[in-house]
mmCIF file of C-alpha atoms in Angstrom:
data_model
loop_
_atom_site.group_PDB
_atom_site.id
_atom_site.type_symbol
_atom_site.label_atom_id
_atom_site.label_comp_id
_atom_site.label_asym_id
_atom_site.label_seq_id
_atom_site.Cartn_x
_atom_site.Cartn_y
_atom_site.Cartn_z
ATOM 1 C CA MET A 11 123.714 78.708 38.703
ATOM 2 C CA ASN A 12 120.669 79.840 40.564
ATOM 3 C CA ALA A 13 118.120 77.398 41.744
ATOM 4 C CA SER A 14 113.739 78.581 40.185
ATOM 5 C CA PRO A 15 112.330 80.196 43.065
ATOM 6 C CA ALA A 16 109.174 77.882 41.604
ATOM 7 C CA THR A 17 111.761 74.835 43.301
ATOM 8 C CA THR A 18 110.357 73.679 46.672
ATOM 9 C CA PRO A 19 112.124 71.142 48.662
ATOM 10 C CA PRO A 20 111.005 67.961 49.224
ATOM 11 C CA GLU A 21 110.314 67.188 52.590
ATOM 12 C CA SER A 22 108.010 70.651 52.322
ATOM 13 C CA GLN A 23 106.327 68.830 49.405
ATOM 14 C CA ALA A 24 105.376 66.020 51.751
ATOM 15 C CA ALA A 25 103.977 67.775 54.284
ATOM 16 C CA LYS A 26 101.537 69.579 52.397
ATOM 17 C CA PRO A 27 99.794 66.317 51.568
ATOM 18 C CA ALA A 28 100.043 64.935 55.444
ATOM 19 C CA GLU A 29 98.231 68.390 56.305
ATOM 20 C CA ALA A 30 95.866 68.829 54.162
ATOM 21 C CA SER A 31 95.440 65.020 55.594
ATOM 22 C CA THR A 32 95.046 65.748 59.303
ATOM 23 C CA GLU A 33 92.608 69.012 58.551
ATOM 24 C CA SER A 34 90.296 66.507 56.725
ATOM 25 C CA ASP A 35 90.384 64.084 59.343
ATOM 26 C CA ALA A 36 89.720 67.059 62.084
ATOM 27 C CA ALA A 37 86.480 67.933 59.974
ATOM 28 C CA ARG A 38 85.579 63.728 59.329
ATOM 29 C CA ARG A 39 85.711 63.895 63.257
ATOM 30 C CA ARG A 40 83.815 67.496 63.455
ATOM 31 C CA ARG A 41 81.098 66.470 61.544
ATOM 32 C CA LEU A 42 80.508 62.550 62.862
ATOM 33 C CA ILE A 43 80.643 64.112 66.525
ATOM 34 C CA GLY A 44 77.644 66.890 65.142
ATOM 35 C CA TYR A 45 76.655 63.990 63.741
ATOM 36 C CA ALA A 46 76.285 61.744 67.022
ATOM 37 C CA PHE A 47 75.579 64.968 69.532
ATOM 38 C CA ALA A 48 71.873 65.200 67.315
ATOM 39 C CA ALA A 49 71.422 61.655 67.138
ATOM 40 C CA ILE A 50 71.691 61.758 70.526
ATOM 41 C CA GLY A 51 69.532 64.956 71.168
ATOM 42 C CA ALA A 52 66.799 63.262 69.195
ATOM 43 C CA LEU A 53 66.100 60.497 70.936
ATOM 44 C CA LEU A 54 66.357 61.623 75.090
ATOM 45 C CA PHE A 55 63.715 63.746 73.427
ATOM 46 C CA ALA A 56 61.679 60.546 72.130
ATOM 47 C CA SER A 57 62.072 59.609 75.622
ATOM 48 C CA LYS A 58 60.340 62.505 76.994
ATOM 49 C CA GLY A 59 56.419 60.963 76.182
ATOM 50 C CA ILE A 60 57.870 57.287 77.705
ATOM 51 C CA VAL A 61 58.221 59.358 80.427
ATOM 52 C CA ILE A 62 55.790 61.317 81.286
ATOM 53 C CA LYS A 63 53.421 58.091 80.870
ATOM 54 C CA LEU A 64 55.889 56.204 83.617
ATOM 55 C CA VAL A 65 54.593 58.644 85.831
ATOM 56 C CA TYR A 66 50.748 58.841 85.221
ATOM 57 C CA ALA A 67 50.634 55.834 85.727
ATOM 58 C CA GLN A 68 51.708 56.439 89.786
ATOM 59 C CA GLY A 69 48.419 58.948 89.608
ATOM 60 C CA LEU A 70 50.188 62.378 88.748
ATOM 61 C CA ASP A 71 48.620 64.790 85.944
ATOM 62 C CA ALA A 72 49.532 67.254 83.510
ATOM 63 C CA ALA A 73 49.976 70.530 85.413
ATOM 64 C CA THR A 74 52.158 68.153 88.188
ATOM 65 C CA THR A 75 54.494 66.652 85.958
ATOM 66 C CA LEU A 76 55.090 69.434 84.611
ATOM 67 C CA ALA A 77 55.727 72.099 86.701
ATOM 68 C CA LEU A 78 57.796 68.830 88.401
ATOM 69 C CA ARG A 79 59.379 69.083 85.452
ATOM 70 C CA MET A 80 61.045 72.872 85.337
ATOM 71 C CA PHE A 81 61.307 72.596 89.381
ATOM 72 C CA VAL A 82 64.309 70.330 88.736
ATOM 73 C CA ALA A 83 65.033 72.180 85.116
ATOM 74 C CA ILE A 84 64.458 75.884 86.576
ATOM 75 C CA PRO A 85 68.297 76.151 88.513
ATOM 76 C CA ILE A 86 70.084 74.380 85.420
ATOM 77 C CA TYR A 87 68.977 76.778 82.891
ATOM 78 C CA LEU A 88 69.906 79.734 85.597
ATOM 79 C CA VAL A 89 73.439 78.689 86.141
ATOM 80 C CA ILE A 90 73.608 78.097 81.707
ATOM 81 C CA GLY A 91 72.226 81.512 81.576
ATOM 82 C CA LEU A 92 74.610 83.401 83.720
ATOM 83 C CA VAL A 93 77.159 81.853 82.201
ATOM 84 C CA ALA A 94 76.108 82.463 79.143
ATOM 85 C CA VAL A 95 76.320 87.063 80.758
ATOM 86 C CA ARG A 96 78.808 85.921 81.847
ATOM 87 C CA ASP A 97 80.343 85.800 78.514
ATOM 88 C CA ARG A 98 78.503 88.702 76.352
ATOM 89 C CA ARG A 99 80.128 90.959 80.044
ATOM 90 C CA ARG A 100 83.523 89.752 78.576
ATOM 91 C CA ASN A 101 82.782 89.864 74.969
ATOM 92 C CA GLY A 102 81.659 93.725 75.409
ATOM 93 C CA ARG A 103 78.169 92.292 74.088
ATOM 94 C CA PRO A 104 75.621 94.609 75.409
ATOM 95 C CA LEU A 105 72.305 92.441 77.040
ATOM 96 C CA PRO A 106 69.084 92.012 76.100
ATOM 97 C CA GLY A 107 67.016 95.188 77.285
ATOM 98 C CA LEU A 108 64.005 95.917 78.277
ATOM 99 C CA PRO A 109 61.475 95.637 75.388
ATOM 100 C CA MET A 110 63.867 92.232 73.756
ATOM 101 C CA LEU A 111 63.487 91.112 77.663
ATOM 102 C CA GLY A 112 59.924 91.988 77.691
ATOM 103 C CA LYS A 113 59.915 89.826 73.638
ATOM 104 C CA ILE A 114 61.790 86.586 75.168
ATOM 105 C CA ILE A 115 59.923 85.966 77.970
ATOM 106 C CA LEU A 116 56.275 86.242 76.324
ATOM 107 C CA VAL A 117 57.969 83.802 73.083
ATOM 108 C CA GLY A 118 58.957 81.660 76.250
ATOM 109 C CA LEU A 119 55.621 81.669 77.682
ATOM 110 C CA LEU A 120 54.473 80.911 74.109
ATOM 111 C CA GLY A 121 56.699 77.695 73.245
ATOM 112 C CA TYR A 122 57.690 75.617 76.546
ATOM 113 C CA TRP A 123 54.692 77.068 78.896
ATOM 114 C CA ILE A 124 51.261 76.637 76.583
ATOM 115 C CA SER A 125 52.686 74.652 74.306
ATOM 116 C CA SER A 126 54.273 72.321 76.762
ATOM 117 C CA TYR A 127 51.304 71.875 79.142
ATOM 118 C CA LEU A 128 49.084 71.062 75.840
ATOM 119 C CA ASP A 129 51.401 68.066 74.775
ATOM 120 C CA PHE A 130 51.804 67.121 78.501
ATOM 121 C CA LEU A 131 47.285 66.684 78.565
ATOM 122 C CA GLY A 132 47.351 65.503 75.263
ATOM 123 C CA LEU A 133 49.297 62.534 76.394
ATOM 124 C CA GLU A 134 47.439 61.694 79.303
ATOM 125 C CA THR A 135 44.481 60.449 76.572
ATOM 126 C CA ILE A 136 46.657 59.369 73.818
ATOM 127 C CA SER A 137 49.276 56.699 73.431
ATOM 128 C CA ALA A 138 52.938 58.312 73.523
ATOM 129 C CA GLN A 139 53.553 57.417 70.432
ATOM 130 C CA PHE A 140 50.332 58.907 68.855
ATOM 131 C CA GLU A 141 51.475 62.319 70.415
ATOM 132 C CA ARG A 142 55.550 62.043 68.752
ATOM 133 C CA MET A 143 53.876 61.836 65.279
ATOM 134 C CA ILE A 144 51.456 64.713 65.951
ATOM 135 C CA LEU A 145 54.099 66.825 66.872
ATOM 136 C CA PHE A 146 56.138 66.108 64.087
ATOM 137 C CA THR A 147 53.641 67.753 62.228
ATOM 138 C CA TYR A 148 55.071 70.755 63.592
ATOM 139 C CA PRO A 149 57.345 71.873 60.587
ATOM 140 C CA LEU A 150 54.791 71.847 58.495
ATOM 141 C CA TRP A 151 52.980 74.778 60.443
ATOM 142 C CA VAL A 152 55.864 77.139 60.008
ATOM 143 C CA VAL A 153 55.559 76.557 56.733
ATOM 144 C CA LEU A 154 51.984 77.294 56.424
ATOM 145 C CA PHE A 155 52.117 79.997 58.768
ATOM 146 C CA GLY A 156 55.727 81.218 57.787
ATOM 147 C CA ALA A 157 53.260 82.011 54.518
ATOM 148 C CA ALA A 158 50.242 83.577 55.537
ATOM 149 C CA PHE A 159 51.887 85.272 58.727
ATOM 150 C CA PHE A 160 55.513 86.916 57.118
ATOM 151 C CA GLY A 161 55.068 86.681 53.634
ATOM 152 C CA GLN A 162 57.974 83.736 53.429
ATOM 153 C CA PRO A 163 57.185 81.708 49.773
ATOM 154 C CA ILE A 164 55.592 78.044 50.335
ATOM 155 C CA ARG A 165 56.352 75.383 47.823
ATOM 156 C CA ALA A 166 53.908 72.762 46.271
ATOM 157 C CA LYS A 167 55.949 70.000 47.715
ATOM 158 C CA ALA A 168 54.816 71.648 51.121
ATOM 159 C CA LEU A 169 51.312 70.606 50.923
ATOM 160 C CA VAL A 170 51.727 67.875 49.434
ATOM 161 C CA ALA A 171 53.507 66.922 52.828
ATOM 162 C CA PHE A 172 51.364 68.861 55.063
ATOM 163 C CA ALA A 173 47.835 66.097 53.061
ATOM 164 C CA VAL A 174 50.885 62.221 53.277
ATOM 165 C CA ALA A 175 51.215 63.336 56.758
ATOM 166 C CA TYR A 176 47.515 64.094 57.893
ATOM 167 C CA ALA A 177 46.637 61.157 55.612
ATOM 168 C CA GLY A 178 48.183 58.924 58.224
ATOM 169 C CA LEU A 179 46.963 60.849 61.332
ATOM 170 C CA GLY A 180 43.288 59.940 60.116
ATOM 171 C CA LEU A 181 44.295 56.494 59.650
ATOM 172 C CA ILE A 182 45.634 55.533 63.008
ATOM 173 C CA PHE A 183 42.875 58.652 64.761
ATOM 174 C CA HIS A 184 40.319 56.210 63.365
ATOM 175 C CA GLU A 185 42.804 53.003 64.647
ATOM 176 C CA PHE A 186 42.421 54.479 67.758
ATOM 177 C CA SER A 187 39.150 56.934 68.099
ATOM 178 C CA ALA A 188 37.269 52.591 68.090
ATOM 179 C CA ALA A 189 37.889 52.364 71.411
ATOM 180 C CA SER A 190 37.451 55.441 72.588
ATOM 181 C CA THR A 191 36.177 58.760 71.242
ATOM 182 C CA THR A 192 35.388 61.539 73.589
ATOM 183 C CA SER A 193 39.591 61.255 75.632
ATOM 184 C CA ILE A 194 41.016 59.933 71.875
ATOM 185 C CA VAL A 195 39.317 63.768 70.229
ATOM 186 C CA PHE A 196 40.614 65.681 73.185
ATOM 187 C CA GLY A 197 44.662 64.722 73.238
ATOM 188 C CA VAL A 198 44.340 64.670 69.672
ATOM 189 C CA SER A 199 42.726 67.909 69.710
ATOM 190 C CA VAL A 200 45.357 69.377 72.271
ATOM 191 C CA VAL A 201 48.741 67.667 70.962
ATOM 192 C CA LEU A 202 47.503 68.905 67.671
ATOM 193 C CA CYS A 203 47.746 73.271 69.438
ATOM 194 C CA ALA A 204 50.246 71.664 71.046
ATOM 195 C CA ALA A 205 51.857 71.763 67.477
ATOM 196 C CA VAL A 206 50.311 74.891 65.608
ATOM 197 C CA THR A 207 51.591 76.531 69.164
ATOM 198 C CA PHE A 208 55.465 75.534 68.936
ATOM 199 C CA ALA A 209 56.008 76.287 64.921
ATOM 200 C CA LEU A 210 54.161 79.548 66.384
ATOM 201 C CA TYR A 211 56.955 79.799 69.209
ATOM 202 C CA GLN A 212 59.495 78.807 66.072
ATOM 203 C CA LEU A 213 58.668 81.440 63.471
ATOM 204 C CA PHE A 214 58.983 84.197 66.563
ATOM 205 C CA ALA A 215 62.082 82.551 68.101
ATOM 206 C CA LYS A 216 63.973 83.030 65.441
ATOM 207 C CA GLY A 217 64.755 86.991 64.596
ATOM 208 C CA LEU A 218 64.665 86.762 68.861
ATOM 209 C CA ILE A 219 67.322 83.678 68.729
ATOM 210 C CA GLU A 220 69.909 85.742 65.777
ATOM 211 C CA GLN A 221 69.611 88.388 67.936
ATOM 212 C CA VAL A 222 70.524 87.443 71.928
ATOM 213 C CA GLY A 223 72.115 84.388 71.004
ATOM 214 C CA SER A 224 70.378 80.620 71.099
ATOM 215 C CA GLY A 225 71.672 80.077 74.323
ATOM 216 C CA LEU A 226 71.275 83.217 76.620
ATOM 217 C CA PHE A 227 67.662 82.916 74.311
ATOM 218 C CA THR A 228 66.234 79.318 75.954
ATOM 219 C CA CYS A 229 67.656 80.167 79.592
ATOM 220 C CA ILE A 230 65.152 83.482 79.606
ATOM 221 C CA ALA A 231 62.687 81.863 77.642
ATOM 222 C CA MET A 232 63.033 78.547 80.298
ATOM 223 C CA VAL A 233 63.442 80.115 83.109
ATOM 224 C CA ALA A 234 60.290 81.645 82.418
ATOM 225 C CA ALA A 235 58.262 79.413 81.529
ATOM 226 C CA GLY A 236 58.576 77.168 84.102
ATOM 227 C CA ILE A 237 57.810 79.574 86.578
ATOM 228 C CA VAL A 238 54.833 80.493 85.004
ATOM 229 C CA ALA A 239 54.096 77.159 84.815
ATOM 230 C CA ILE A 240 54.883 76.239 88.812
ATOM 231 C CA GLY A 241 52.580 79.475 89.791
ATOM 232 C CA GLN A 242 50.352 76.940 87.210
ATOM 233 C CA PHE A 243 50.421 74.055 89.333
ATOM 234 C CA LEU A 244 49.971 76.412 92.904
ATOM 235 C CA VAL A 245 46.953 78.295 91.562
ATOM 236 C CA THR A 246 45.049 75.137 90.694
ATOM 237 C CA HIS A 247 46.584 72.222 93.445
ATOM 238 C CA PRO A 248 47.256 72.402 96.875
ATOM 239 C CA ILE A 249 51.464 72.451 97.280
ATOM 240 C CA SER A 250 50.521 69.641 99.425
ATOM 241 C CA ALA A 251 50.533 67.745 95.494
ATOM 242 C CA LEU A 252 54.322 68.085 95.019
ATOM 243 C CA ALA A 253 54.469 65.113 97.832
ATOM 244 C CA VAL A 254 54.975 62.572 95.794
ATOM 245 C CA PRO A 255 56.310 58.878 95.448
ATOM 246 C CA PRO A 256 60.069 58.549 96.093
ATOM 247 C CA ALA A 257 59.618 55.846 92.956
ATOM 248 C CA ILE A 258 58.528 59.095 90.779
ATOM 249 C CA TYR A 259 61.589 61.007 91.406
ATOM 250 C CA PRO A 260 63.946 59.172 89.388
ATOM 251 C CA HIS A 261 61.397 59.838 86.838
ATOM 252 C CA ILE A 262 60.696 63.418 87.251
ATOM 253 C CA ILE A 263 65.081 63.692 87.090
ATOM 254 C CA PHE A 264 65.016 62.023 83.440
ATOM 255 C CA LEU A 265 62.676 64.740 82.620
ATOM 256 C CA GLY A 266 63.747 67.904 84.046
ATOM 257 C CA ILE A 267 67.529 66.767 83.327
ATOM 258 C CA GLY A 268 67.390 64.072 80.108
ATOM 259 C CA SER A 269 64.805 64.820 77.891
ATOM 260 C CA THR A 270 64.630 69.057 78.216
ATOM 261 C CA VAL A 271 68.439 69.703 79.548
ATOM 262 C CA LEU A 272 70.660 68.156 77.843
ATOM 263 C CA PRO A 273 68.210 68.088 74.439
ATOM 264 C CA THR A 274 69.104 71.450 73.454
ATOM 265 C CA LEU A 275 72.526 70.973 75.096
ATOM 266 C CA PHE A 276 73.383 68.379 72.480
ATOM 267 C CA LEU A 277 70.998 70.049 70.075
ATOM 268 C CA ASN A 278 73.823 73.061 69.773
ATOM 269 C CA ALA A 279 76.183 71.441 70.345
ATOM 270 C CA ALA A 280 75.105 69.220 67.211
ATOM 271 C CA LEU A 281 74.543 73.305 65.304
ATOM 272 C CA GLN A 282 77.933 74.073 66.170
ATOM 273 C CA ARG A 283 79.427 71.139 64.063
ATOM 274 C CA ILE A 284 76.675 70.505 61.339
ATOM 275 C CA PRO A 285 74.388 72.730 59.268
ATOM 276 C CA ALA A 286 70.753 73.113 60.051
ATOM 277 C CA GLN A 287 69.539 71.387 58.083
ATOM 278 C CA SER A 288 71.528 67.844 59.087
ATOM 279 C CA ASN A 289 70.435 68.716 62.472
ATOM 280 C CA ALA A 290 66.614 68.471 61.582
ATOM 281 C CA THR A 291 66.830 65.535 59.062
ATOM 282 C CA ILE A 292 68.705 63.402 62.214
ATOM 283 C CA GLY A 293 65.695 64.645 64.063
ATOM 284 C CA MET A 294 63.709 62.481 61.852
ATOM 285 C CA LEU A 295 65.104 59.567 64.672
ATOM 286 C CA SER A 296 62.777 61.032 67.545
ATOM 287 C CA PRO A 297 59.509 59.861 66.649
ATOM 288 C CA VAL A 298 61.114 56.568 65.616
ATOM 289 C CA GLY A 299 62.547 56.476 69.067
ATOM 290 C CA THR A 300 59.016 57.143 70.529
ATOM 291 C CA ILE A 301 57.943 54.135 68.565
ATOM 292 C CA LEU A 302 60.944 51.921 69.782
ATOM 293 C CA LEU A 303 60.892 52.888 73.635
ATOM 294 C CA ALA A 304 57.108 52.911 73.546
ATOM 295 C CA MET A 305 57.350 48.545 72.449
ATOM 296 C CA LEU A 306 59.519 48.158 74.410
ATOM 297 C CA ILE A 307 58.255 50.233 78.809
ATOM 298 C CA LEU A 308 55.442 50.823 77.486
ATOM 299 C CA ASP A 309 54.281 47.836 76.047
ATOM 300 C CA GLU A 310 51.816 49.234 73.441
ATOM 301 C CA TRP A 311 52.336 48.337 70.354
ATOM 302 C CA LEU A 312 51.172 49.732 66.628
ATOM 303 C CA THR A 313 48.281 47.442 64.073
ATOM 304 C CA PRO A 314 49.467 47.426 60.650
ATOM 305 C CA VAL A 315 47.000 49.938 60.001
ATOM 306 C CA GLU A 316 48.618 52.156 62.735
ATOM 307 C CA TRP A 317 52.137 51.976 60.615
ATOM 308 C CA LEU A 318 50.548 52.424 57.901
ATOM 309 C CA GLY A 319 49.729 55.410 59.274
ATOM 310 C CA THR A 320 52.808 55.982 60.752
ATOM 311 C CA ALA A 321 54.783 55.336 57.418
ATOM 312 C CA LEU A 322 53.324 58.192 56.255
ATOM 313 C CA VAL A 323 53.694 60.693 58.224
ATOM 314 C CA ILE A 324 56.974 59.500 58.844
ATOM 315 C CA GLY A 325 57.560 59.679 54.943
ATOM 316 C CA GLY A 326 55.420 63.214 54.123
ATOM 317 C CA ILE A 327 57.987 65.268 56.915
ATOM 318 C CA ALA A 328 61.138 62.905 55.375
ATOM 319 C CA TRP A 329 60.138 63.691 51.806
ATOM 320 C CA PHE A 330 60.250 67.564 53.084
ATOM 321 C CA THR A 331 62.623 67.468 54.823
ATOM 322 C CA PHE A 332 65.375 66.288 52.533
ATOM 323 C CA SER A 333 63.783 68.408 48.663
ATOM 324 C CA SER A 334 64.255 70.941 51.814
ATOM 325 C CA ASP A 335 67.938 69.857 52.154
ATOM 326 C CA ARG A 336 68.420 69.181 48.735
ATOM 327 C CA ARG A 337 67.003 72.947 47.617
ATOM 328 C CA GLN A 338 69.335 74.325 50.133
ATOM 329 C CA ALA A 339 72.196 72.588 49.398
ATOM 330 C CA ALA A 340 72.023 74.473 45.773
ATOM 331 C CA ARG A 341 71.676 77.659 46.964
ATOM 332 C CA GLU A 342 75.005 77.721 49.345
ATOM 333 C CA PRO A 343 78.013 77.820 47.659
#
């Protein structure tokens, strides 16, 4: 009597669940590693304002600090860029032409020079916590500018989140402005401009990144911005201003590597393992991390009103982000 074709050996039947379990475990580990990378990247970004404040306490200004940051970061990005170029050539993919290169440089200057300098300038007069709260609202500006200039749809939830977040910023601003109105207004204004310019950078960069890849785009954009930032310093300061006290060296190295290069690498690694929406959601750790680090390192403690304003800002952005995640997940198969 012949065996039925549908008959499967017992050992084969036992192997299938084991194989499925192994695949499931591997996927789970990959996802958990992605979450860890995203969290590390967010917390490293959160440390930027803290380190800048420590450098300012040693007498440096925004232009000098930004230039020193770029002196540290540029060589690393050049190496990463050369590796990306080598990989493109090995895969037979063409390098960006001059028109594309020009677009990447201009967009990079918008996001990594103009926005960064305004952010650094604002930190001269406002706290690291308040600066992070203002920058944290840039996704809302992405939505508004996307609707105004790029024909992207806008939802009522975005407007509500915008109102809630900026109501929280208004509370914090009112609390801070009681001490020094002029300097606080200036600091808030330039950091708000940094959030706006970074939102525009995000919108302009999206299509370019899709064409050349995130690694090569980031390297070209960052190196171009770094060269201009160093040029700005040389025009406005004597070169002797680069002779900073040795005690500042660890802060500058951490600012260039720990708060600039490593976060981009961790976030890119996270994007390879988890969805972009999950990455953005975990990014909400950044303002929380800044608040905690500022309290521990800078002794910047929040008043009850500032805590309320912070809760409104984080709550508004979190509600908008989570609702966007659910909407995106509903569209995906």
